[in-house]
mmCIF file of C-alpha atoms and ligand atoms in Angstrom:
data_model
loop_
_atom_site.group_PDB
_atom_site.id
_atom_site.type_symbol
_atom_site.label_atom_id
_atom_site.label_comp_id
_atom_site.label_asym_id
_atom_site.label_seq_id
_atom_site.Cartn_x
_atom_site.Cartn_y
_atom_site.Cartn_z
ATOM 1 C CA MET C 1 82.881 71.343 89.184
ATOM 2 C CA LYS C 2 79.235 72.607 89.440
ATOM 3 C CA HIS C 3 80.074 74.626 92.217
ATOM 4 C CA PHE C 4 83.299 76.053 90.363
ATOM 5 C CA LEU C 5 81.197 77.113 87.785
ATOM 6 C CA LEU C 6 78.760 78.511 90.190
ATOM 7 C CA ALA C 7 81.854 80.653 91.715
ATOM 8 C CA THR C 8 82.642 81.871 88.137
ATOM 9 C CA ALA C 9 79.504 83.219 87.297
ATOM 10 C CA LEU C 10 79.678 85.037 90.736
ATOM 11 C CA VAL C 11 83.108 86.692 89.678
ATOM 12 C CA LEU C 12 81.506 88.317 87.034
ATOM 13 C CA SER C 13 78.397 89.586 88.982
ATOM 14 C CA ALA C 14 79.287 90.079 92.527
ATOM 15 C CA PRO C 15 82.866 90.147 93.608
ATOM 16 C CA ALA C 16 82.465 91.700 96.533
ATOM 17 C CA ALA C 17 79.973 89.111 98.015
ATOM 18 C CA MET C 18 82.352 86.329 96.455
ATOM 19 C CA ALA C 19 83.780 85.662 99.895
ATOM 20 C CA CYS C 20 80.666 84.821 101.621
ATOM 21 C CA GLU C 21 79.617 81.893 99.226
ATOM 22 C CA THR C 22 79.668 78.531 100.614
ATOM 23 C CA VAL C 23 80.890 75.867 99.083
ATOM 24 C CA THR C 24 80.087 71.901 100.126
ATOM 25 C CA ILE C 25 82.199 68.425 99.380
ATOM 26 C CA GLY C 26 80.426 65.393 101.530
ATOM 27 C CA ASP C 27 80.326 66.554 104.624
ATOM 28 C CA LEU C 28 82.712 69.366 104.947
ATOM 29 C CA THR C 29 81.457 73.550 103.946
ATOM 30 C CA VAL C 30 84.130 75.296 102.846
ATOM 31 C CA GLU C 31 83.339 79.420 103.278
ATOM 32 C CA HIS C 32 85.131 83.092 103.794
ATOM 33 C CA ALA C 33 87.957 82.263 101.308
ATOM 34 C CA TRP C 34 89.954 85.571 100.914
ATOM 35 C CA SER C 35 93.122 86.795 100.636
ATOM 36 C CA LYS C 36 95.239 90.327 100.904
ATOM 37 C CA VAL C 37 96.489 92.623 98.425
ATOM 38 C CA THR C 38 100.135 91.723 98.215
ATOM 39 C CA ILE C 39 102.634 94.876 97.294
ATOM 40 C CA GLY C 40 104.371 93.414 94.346
ATOM 41 C CA ALA C 41 104.352 89.893 92.955
ATOM 42 C CA GLY C 42 108.129 89.085 94.925
ATOM 43 C CA ARG C 43 106.391 88.809 98.061
ATOM 44 C CA PRO C 44 104.267 85.632 99.363
ATOM 45 C CA GLY C 45 100.250 86.261 99.316
ATOM 46 C CA VAL C 46 98.142 84.512 102.089
ATOM 47 C CA PHE C 47 94.924 82.653 102.009
ATOM 48 C CA TYR C 48 92.151 82.530 104.480
ATOM 49 C CA VAL C 49 89.144 80.380 105.019
ATOM 50 C CA GLU C 50 86.831 78.696 107.044
ATOM 51 C CA ILE C 51 86.282 75.199 106.796
ATOM 52 C CA LYS C 52 83.469 73.526 108.857
ATOM 53 C CA ASN C 53 83.073 69.650 109.247
ATOM 54 C CA THR C 54 79.468 68.556 109.918
ATOM 55 C CA GLY C 55 79.970 65.178 109.705
ATOM 56 C CA THR C 56 81.215 62.256 111.882
ATOM 57 C CA SER C 57 84.479 61.331 111.030
ATOM 58 C CA ASP C 58 87.857 63.629 111.313
ATOM 59 C CA ASP C 59 89.281 64.849 108.228
ATOM 60 C CA ALA C 60 92.207 67.352 107.346
ATOM 61 C CA LEU C 61 93.427 69.604 105.253
ATOM 62 C CA VAL C 62 96.560 68.475 103.198
ATOM 63 C CA GLY C 63 97.252 70.870 100.800
ATOM 64 C CA ILE C 64 96.486 73.716 98.684
ATOM 65 C CA ALA C 65 96.629 74.458 94.902
ATOM 66 C CA THR C 66 95.606 77.454 92.899
ATOM 67 C CA PRO C 67 97.340 78.994 89.229
ATOM 68 C CA ALA C 68 97.794 82.078 91.214
ATOM 69 C CA ALA C 69 100.784 80.767 92.757
ATOM 70 C CA GLY C 70 103.565 78.447 91.921
ATOM 71 C CA MET C 71 104.269 77.240 95.233
ATOM 72 C CA PRO C 72 101.440 77.404 96.989
ATOM 73 C CA MET C 73 102.093 76.009 101.122
ATOM 74 C CA LEU C 74 99.930 75.635 104.443
ATOM 75 C CA HIS C 75 101.388 77.178 107.040
ATOM 76 C CA GLU C 76 100.576 78.145 110.857
ATOM 77 C CA THR C 77 102.288 81.014 112.752
ATOM 78 C CA VAL C 78 103.035 80.082 116.234
ATOM 79 C CA VAL C 79 103.925 82.553 118.882
ATOM 80 C CA GLN C 80 106.202 80.934 121.823
ATOM 81 C CA ASP C 81 107.605 81.919 124.333
ATOM 82 C CA GLY C 82 107.209 85.637 122.625
ATOM 83 C CA ILE C 83 108.878 84.508 119.387
ATOM 84 C CA ALA C 84 106.276 84.389 115.927
ATOM 85 C CA SER C 85 107.322 81.717 113.536
ATOM 86 C CA MET C 86 105.743 80.309 110.708
ATOM 87 C CA PRO C 87 106.341 76.201 110.115
ATOM 88 C CA HIS C 88 104.914 74.305 107.382
ATOM 89 C CA ALA C 89 101.994 72.653 108.284
ATOM 90 C CA MET C 90 101.987 69.085 106.729
ATOM 91 C CA SER C 91 98.134 68.541 107.429
ATOM 92 C CA ILE C 92 95.559 70.843 109.171
ATOM 93 C CA PRO C 93 92.773 68.539 111.367
ATOM 94 C CA VAL C 94 89.195 69.396 110.373
ATOM 95 C CA PRO C 95 87.916 67.673 113.572
ATOM 96 C CA ALA C 96 84.397 65.817 113.412
ATOM 97 C CA GLY C 97 81.628 68.253 114.397
ATOM 98 C CA GLN C 98 83.999 71.341 114.445
ATOM 99 C CA SER C 99 85.054 74.293 112.299
ATOM 100 C CA VAL C 100 89.165 75.177 111.848
ATOM 101 C CA GLN C 101 89.610 78.671 110.509
ATOM 102 C CA LEU C 102 92.739 79.629 108.246
ATOM 103 C CA ALA C 103 92.509 83.418 109.902
ATOM 104 C CA PRO C 104 95.189 85.763 110.666
ATOM 105 C CA GLY C 105 97.930 84.922 113.551
ATOM 106 C CA GLY C 106 97.333 81.171 112.851
ATOM 107 C CA TYR C 107 97.128 78.569 110.056
ATOM 108 C CA HIS C 108 97.163 80.322 106.794
ATOM 109 C CA GLY C 109 97.860 79.746 102.769
ATOM 110 C CA MET C 110 101.425 80.892 102.090
ATOM 111 C CA LEU C 111 101.022 81.521 98.129
ATOM 112 C CA MET C 112 104.764 81.895 96.838
ATOM 113 C CA GLY C 113 105.990 82.712 93.908
ATOM 114 C CA LEU C 114 102.504 84.416 92.767
ATOM 115 C CA THR C 115 102.052 85.104 88.747
ATOM 116 C CA THR C 116 101.027 88.940 89.339
ATOM 117 C CA ALA C 117 100.673 91.174 92.039
ATOM 118 C CA LEU C 118 96.997 90.586 94.030
ATOM 119 C CA LYS C 119 94.989 93.742 93.895
ATOM 120 C CA GLU C 120 91.924 94.530 95.727
ATOM 121 C CA GLY C 121 89.359 92.917 94.248
ATOM 122 C CA ASP C 122 90.818 90.410 92.583
ATOM 123 C CA SER C 123 89.554 87.280 92.530
ATOM 124 C CA PHE C 124 91.692 83.372 91.883
ATOM 125 C CA PRO C 125 90.544 80.193 92.405
ATOM 126 C CA VAL C 126 92.232 77.911 95.190
ATOM 127 C CA THR C 127 91.839 73.863 95.029
ATOM 128 C CA LEU C 128 91.564 72.647 98.816
ATOM 129 C CA SER C 129 93.066 68.966 98.959
ATOM 130 C CA PHE C 130 91.123 67.007 101.696
ATOM 131 C CA GLU C 131 92.172 63.621 102.663
ATOM 132 C CA LYS C 132 88.699 61.932 103.103
ATOM 133 C CA ALA C 133 86.591 64.013 101.017
ATOM 134 C CA GLY C 134 88.858 64.748 98.251
ATOM 135 C CA GLU C 135 89.305 67.804 96.408
ATOM 136 C CA VAL C 136 87.113 71.403 96.301
ATOM 137 C CA THR C 137 87.964 74.448 94.814
ATOM 138 C CA VAL C 138 86.767 77.950 96.126
ATOM 139 C CA ASN C 139 87.177 81.485 94.566
ATOM 140 C CA VAL C 140 89.508 83.699 96.428
ATOM 141 C CA VAL C 141 88.500 87.398 96.909
ATOM 142 C CA VAL C 142 91.178 89.484 97.584
ATOM 143 C CA LEU C 143 90.807 92.087 100.170
ATOM 144 C CA SER C 144 92.795 95.478 101.460
ATOM 145 C CA LEU C 145 95.747 94.954 103.153
ATOM 146 C CA ARG C 146 93.774 96.363 106.329
ATOM 147 C CA ALA C 147 91.008 94.091 106.204
ATOM 148 C CA GLU C 148 90.787 91.808 109.067
ATOM 149 C CA GLY C 149 88.373 88.985 107.291
ATOM 150 C CA PRO C 150 85.050 89.177 104.614
ATOM 151 C CA ASP C 151 82.324 91.403 105.506
ATOM 152 C CA CYS C 152 79.574 88.433 105.759
ATOM 153 C CA ALA C 153 76.130 88.778 107.415
ATOM 154 C CA ASP C 154 76.666 85.253 108.901
ATOM 155 C CA ALA C 155 80.061 85.548 109.426
ATOM 156 C CA GLY C 156 81.227 83.076 112.682
ATOM 157 C CA GLN C 157 83.831 84.634 114.171
ATOM 158 C CA MET P 1 98.868 66.748 94.002
ATOM 159 C CA ARG P 2 101.432 66.381 91.301
ATOM 160 C CA LEU P 3 104.250 69.153 91.088
ATOM 161 C CA ARG P 4 104.473 71.358 87.953
ATOM 162 C CA SER P 5 107.966 71.642 86.798
ATOM 163 C CA HIS P 6 108.616 75.298 88.109
ATOM 164 C CA GLN P 7 107.316 73.951 91.623
ATOM 165 C CA ILE P 8 110.065 71.628 91.111
ATOM 166 C CA ILE P 9 112.564 73.764 90.282
ATOM 167 C CA LEU P 10 111.654 76.422 93.261
ATOM 168 C CA TRP P 11 111.960 73.240 95.766
ATOM 169 C CA ILE P 12 115.154 72.329 93.939
ATOM 170 C CA ALA P 13 116.373 76.045 94.746
ATOM 171 C CA ALA P 14 114.903 75.824 98.209
ATOM 172 C CA THR P 15 117.185 72.659 99.065
ATOM 173 C CA ALA P 16 120.333 73.837 97.504
ATOM 174 C CA ALA P 17 119.473 77.293 100.046
ATOM 175 C CA VAL P 18 119.743 75.085 102.861
ATOM 176 C CA ILE P 19 122.440 73.451 102.100
ATOM 177 C CA THR P 20 124.440 76.702 101.902
ATOM 178 C CA PHE P 21 122.523 77.951 104.823
ATOM 179 C CA SER P 22 124.213 79.686 107.817
ATOM 180 C CA ALA P 23 122.166 80.494 110.790
ATOM 181 C CA VAL P 24 122.011 84.065 112.162
ATOM 182 C CA ARG P 25 121.582 83.453 115.801
ATOM 183 C CA TRP P 26 121.571 86.074 118.706
ATOM 184 C CA TRP P 27 120.125 85.737 122.312
ATOM 185 C CA PRO P 28 119.288 88.694 123.843
ATOM 186 C CA ALA P 29 120.937 89.234 127.283
ATOM 187 C CA THR P 30 117.882 89.631 129.176
ATOM 188 C CA ASP P 31 114.560 88.119 128.678
ATOM 189 C CA ASP P 32 111.412 90.583 127.783
ATOM 190 C CA THR P 33 110.078 90.537 131.304
ATOM 191 C CA ALA P 34 113.170 91.790 132.904
ATOM 192 C CA ALA P 35 112.737 94.169 129.725
ATOM 193 C CA VAL P 36 110.182 95.854 130.774
ATOM 194 C CA ASP P 37 111.266 96.248 134.578
ATOM 195 C CA SER P 38 114.132 98.160 133.859
ATOM 196 C CA ALA P 39 114.274 101.455 132.401
ATOM 197 C CA PHE P 40 116.662 101.834 129.214
ATOM 198 C CA THR P 41 116.983 103.395 126.036
ATOM 199 C CA PRO P 42 117.288 101.715 123.141
ATOM 200 C CA SER P 43 118.988 102.885 120.106
ATOM 201 C CA PHE P 44 119.603 102.179 116.108
ATOM 202 C CA ALA P 45 121.362 103.712 112.994
ATOM 203 C CA LEU P 46 120.007 102.185 110.032
ATOM 204 C CA ALA P 47 119.598 103.285 106.293
ATOM 205 C CA ASP P 48 116.294 104.262 105.332
ATOM 206 C CA SER P 49 115.153 103.277 101.680
ATOM 207 C CA GLU P 50 117.141 106.090 100.221
ATOM 208 C CA GLY P 51 120.219 104.853 102.081
ATOM 209 C CA ARG P 52 120.510 107.694 104.511
ATOM 210 C CA ILE P 53 121.255 106.796 107.960
ATOM 211 C CA ARG P 54 118.819 107.642 110.278
ATOM 212 C CA THR P 55 119.361 107.306 114.302
ATOM 213 C CA THR P 56 117.400 107.488 117.447
ATOM 214 C CA ALA P 57 118.629 110.679 118.421
ATOM 215 C CA GLU P 58 116.857 112.590 115.347
ATOM 216 C CA PHE P 59 113.585 111.577 116.638
ATOM 217 C CA ARG P 60 113.579 112.846 120.291
ATOM 218 C CA GLY P 61 110.777 115.187 121.487
ATOM 219 C CA LYS P 62 108.761 112.223 119.396
ATOM 220 C CA PHE P 63 107.111 109.100 120.723
ATOM 221 C CA LEU P 64 108.268 106.077 118.854
ATOM 222 C CA LEU P 65 106.069 102.897 117.626
ATOM 223 C CA VAL P 66 108.785 100.438 116.621
ATOM 224 C CA PHE P 67 108.292 97.047 115.016
ATOM 225 C CA PHE P 68 110.714 94.535 113.848
ATOM 226 C CA GLY P 69 109.576 92.637 110.822
ATOM 227 C CA PHE P 70 110.498 91.188 107.406
ATOM 228 C CA THR P 71 108.181 92.136 104.320
ATOM 229 C CA SER P 72 108.251 88.490 103.149
ATOM 230 C CA CYS P 73 105.690 87.811 106.208
ATOM 231 C CA PRO P 74 102.209 87.738 104.994
ATOM 232 C CA ASP P 75 100.530 86.708 108.259
ATOM 233 C CA VAL P 76 102.021 88.254 111.444
ATOM 234 C CA CYS P 77 103.376 91.635 109.790
ATOM 235 C CA PRO P 78 100.551 92.807 107.694
ATOM 236 C CA THR P 79 98.216 92.621 111.001
ATOM 237 C CA THR P 80 100.458 94.612 113.222
ATOM 238 C CA LEU P 81 101.477 97.117 110.562
ATOM 239 C CA SER P 82 97.681 97.620 109.876
ATOM 240 C CA GLU P 83 97.310 98.202 113.318
ATOM 241 C CA VAL P 84 99.831 101.299 113.198
ATOM 242 C CA ALA P 85 98.099 102.669 110.278
ATOM 243 C CA GLN P 86 94.974 102.961 112.023
ATOM 244 C CA VAL P 87 96.561 104.119 114.819
ATOM 245 C CA MET P 88 98.372 107.275 112.962
ATOM 246 C CA ASP P 89 94.631 107.984 110.820
ATOM 247 C CA ASP P 90 93.304 107.895 114.712
ATOM 248 C CA LEU P 91 95.748 110.155 116.003
ATOM 249 C CA GLY P 92 94.061 112.858 113.896
ATOM 250 C CA SER P 93 96.112 115.857 114.775
ATOM 251 C CA ALA P 94 98.423 114.653 117.416
ATOM 252 C CA ALA P 95 99.766 112.081 114.492
ATOM 253 C CA GLY P 96 103.005 114.265 114.126
ATOM 254 C CA SER P 97 104.016 113.797 117.331
ATOM 255 C CA VAL P 98 104.228 109.939 116.940
ATOM 256 C CA GLN P 99 106.729 108.471 114.266
ATOM 257 C CA PRO P 100 106.196 104.834 113.370
ATOM 258 C CA ILE P 101 109.175 103.036 112.546
ATOM 259 C CA PHE P 102 109.209 99.501 110.718
ATOM 260 C CA ILE P 103 113.004 97.823 111.166
ATOM 261 C CA SER P 104 113.758 94.882 109.102
ATOM 262 C CA ILE P 105 115.236 91.948 110.509
ATOM 263 C CA ASP P 106 115.894 90.583 106.974
ATOM 264 C CA PRO P 107 117.550 93.897 105.733
ATOM 265 C CA GLU P 108 119.295 92.485 102.603
ATOM 266 C CA ARG P 109 116.121 90.841 100.719
ATOM 267 C CA ASP P 110 113.794 93.782 101.676
ATOM 268 C CA ARG P 111 116.030 96.386 100.043
ATOM 269 C CA ARG P 112 115.844 94.184 97.047
ATOM 270 C CA LEU P 113 112.393 93.970 97.408
ATOM 271 C CA GLY P 114 111.700 97.666 98.362
ATOM 272 C CA LEU P 115 111.158 98.883 101.473
ATOM 273 C CA ALA P 116 108.888 102.109 100.494
ATOM 274 C CA ASP P 117 106.501 100.737 98.779
ATOM 275 C CA TYR P 118 105.932 98.090 101.312
ATOM 276 C CA THR P 119 105.723 100.850 104.182
ATOM 277 C CA THR P 120 103.936 103.263 102.208
ATOM 278 C CA ALA P 121 101.166 100.853 101.237
ATOM 279 C CA PHE P 122 100.349 100.765 104.904
ATOM 280 C CA HIS P 123 100.727 104.275 105.669
ATOM 281 C CA PRO P 124 102.915 107.076 104.670
ATOM 282 C CA ALA P 125 104.074 107.897 107.854
ATOM 283 C CA ILE P 126 106.026 104.413 108.559
ATOM 284 C CA LEU P 127 109.351 104.950 108.336
ATOM 285 C CA GLY P 128 110.912 101.807 106.818
ATOM 286 C CA LEU P 129 115.001 101.072 107.833
ATOM 287 C CA ALA P 130 117.207 98.673 106.828
ATOM 288 C CA GLY P 131 120.691 98.183 107.984
ATOM 289 C CA SER P 132 123.655 95.862 107.341
ATOM 290 C CA GLU P 133 123.518 92.647 109.207
ATOM 291 C CA GLU P 134 125.875 94.150 112.073
ATOM 292 C CA GLU P 135 123.518 97.254 112.533
ATOM 293 C CA THR P 136 120.726 95.039 112.780
ATOM 294 C CA LYS P 137 121.704 92.653 115.105
ATOM 295 C CA SER P 138 123.081 95.768 117.222
ATOM 296 C CA ALA P 139 119.670 97.578 116.837
ATOM 297 C CA ALA P 140 117.473 94.695 118.046
ATOM 298 C CA ALA P 141 120.037 93.710 120.751
ATOM 299 C CA SER P 142 119.412 97.271 122.365
ATOM 300 C CA PHE P 143 115.628 96.517 122.141
ATOM 301 C CA LYS P 144 116.252 93.815 123.776
ATOM 302 C CA ILE P 145 114.704 91.695 121.184
ATOM 303 C CA PHE P 146 115.210 88.168 119.361
ATOM 304 C CA TYR P 147 115.113 87.419 115.893
ATOM 305 C CA GLU P 148 116.741 84.762 113.788
ATOM 306 C CA GLN P 149 117.029 83.483 110.237
ATOM 307 C CA GLU P 150 115.277 79.712 109.781
ATOM 308 C CA ALA P 151 116.082 77.356 107.321
ATOM 309 C CA ASP P 152 112.830 76.364 105.578
ATOM 310 C CA THR P 153 112.547 74.908 102.706
ATOM 311 C CA SER P 154 108.604 75.629 102.408
ATOM 312 C CA SER P 155 109.811 79.238 102.534
ATOM 313 C CA PRO P 156 110.562 82.026 99.671
ATOM 314 C CA ASP P 157 114.198 81.933 99.272
ATOM 315 C CA GLY P 158 114.567 78.422 101.404
ATOM 316 C CA TYR P 159 114.458 80.459 104.404
ATOM 317 C CA THR P 160 112.182 82.570 106.711
ATOM 318 C CA MET P 161 112.747 84.856 109.953
ATOM 319 C CA ALA P 162 111.588 84.034 113.669
ATOM 320 C CA HIS P 163 111.024 87.395 115.544
ATOM 321 C CA SER P 164 109.803 88.910 118.431
ATOM 322 C CA PRO P 165 106.367 90.324 116.977
ATOM 323 C CA GLY P 166 105.586 93.119 119.773
ATOM 324 C CA LEU P 167 105.385 96.472 118.907
ATOM 325 C CA TYR P 168 107.806 99.071 121.111
ATOM 326 C CA LEU P 169 107.043 102.254 122.252
ATOM 327 C CA ILE P 170 109.695 104.699 122.939
ATOM 328 C CA GLY P 171 109.075 107.942 124.997
ATOM 329 C CA PRO P 172 110.184 111.420 123.816
ATOM 330 C CA ASP P 173 113.373 111.598 125.812
ATOM 331 C CA GLY P 174 114.578 107.977 124.153
ATOM 332 C CA ALA P 175 113.412 105.873 126.785
ATOM 333 C CA TRP P 176 111.525 102.843 126.597
ATOM 334 C CA LEU P 177 107.944 102.862 127.946
ATOM 335 C CA ARG P 178 106.283 99.512 127.037
ATOM 336 C CA GLN P 179 105.579 96.993 124.424
ATOM 337 C CA PHE P 180 102.506 95.966 122.555
ATOM 338 C CA THR P 181 101.712 92.749 122.479
ATOM 339 C CA TYR P 182 101.158 90.714 119.232
ATOM 340 C CA GLY P 183 97.793 91.181 118.770
ATOM 341 C CA THR P 184 96.541 94.171 120.770
ATOM 342 C CA SER P 185 94.211 96.283 118.786
ATOM 343 C CA ALA P 186 94.334 99.472 117.283
ATOM 344 C CA PRO P 187 92.119 101.420 120.082
ATOM 345 C CA GLU P 188 94.009 100.134 122.917
ATOM 346 C CA ILE P 189 97.212 101.173 121.164
ATOM 347 C CA LEU P 190 95.616 104.278 120.555
ATOM 348 C CA SER P 191 94.275 105.190 124.138
ATOM 349 C CA ASP P 192 97.557 104.455 125.781
ATOM 350 C CA LEU P 193 99.346 106.559 123.268
ATOM 351 C CA GLN P 194 96.177 109.407 124.019
ATOM 352 C CA SER P 195 96.866 109.103 127.453
ATOM 353 C CA ARG P 196 100.369 110.196 127.026
ATOM 354 C CA LEU P 197 100.243 112.924 124.458
HETATM 355 CU CU1 LIG B 201 103.433 81.422 106.089
#
């Protein structure tokens, strides 16, 4: 909750830098949460984030929730034999000592049933549910259609 | 995570959609590798956002950058269209010799959601086309690409599209020149185009 309040304060003061904030829960570090502009509210939005597990036991991201969308889910873009598809990811492994990225062309949060179109500079909270660490809320900044990710000094690609 | 009532309704709707779902399945006559090796002239006749039929014939004299996709695709499609938009910006005065085209493989839904709003948001030069089911199938067949509707309760309206995510370059004479595979960066596409212009 403390992190959430902190994040909320940041929304008001520095929206551009918000995607660069880091939230931790147990051994997990969650950062670089961002989304893209949507053209209308009838098309799904997307959610990307980076999760680092500095602990010694494996965890997994098992779900997301947000007031911004009625049906948020985890998906994985798979390109196999030259065909791209986007199956539901029941659980995204976050192995001990490793980091996982939800990033374009791979895992992503699919935000269906948007309550409103996402505009550049908007922000909204997403709660991530981990199998072991529990729930943590991050603020997600909406970047332009052409964005490839937040511009953070420490962004590890 | 508890499901809220509107989420449950969405789930029920999605499940119902799956029950009434009929798969559109079309297999290309040849695979991608064969397509690249032999010269061929793909063609389409598809409606634009204003309902006018646009055909490959009217673009003779220009290079075409053709992408097949669907607008409810938040991950793969925006990446490629963003690259195309960047290429169009970077072409500068040569941009007039290149026509980028987005062909919907989910034409009914895309017409309903608004095709021009979508393509214009990426770049005003991108022409969005959405034909009938039959016209779309024959366009895809002529480009030797694959697409398929898949039942999927975890997607909007209970289905999603699997498709070839490549970007296809057609020459001024209408002949297929090459494919840029998914993930090819804008500078790579740009320098290939500049070497031909
Ligand atoms: Cu998805």
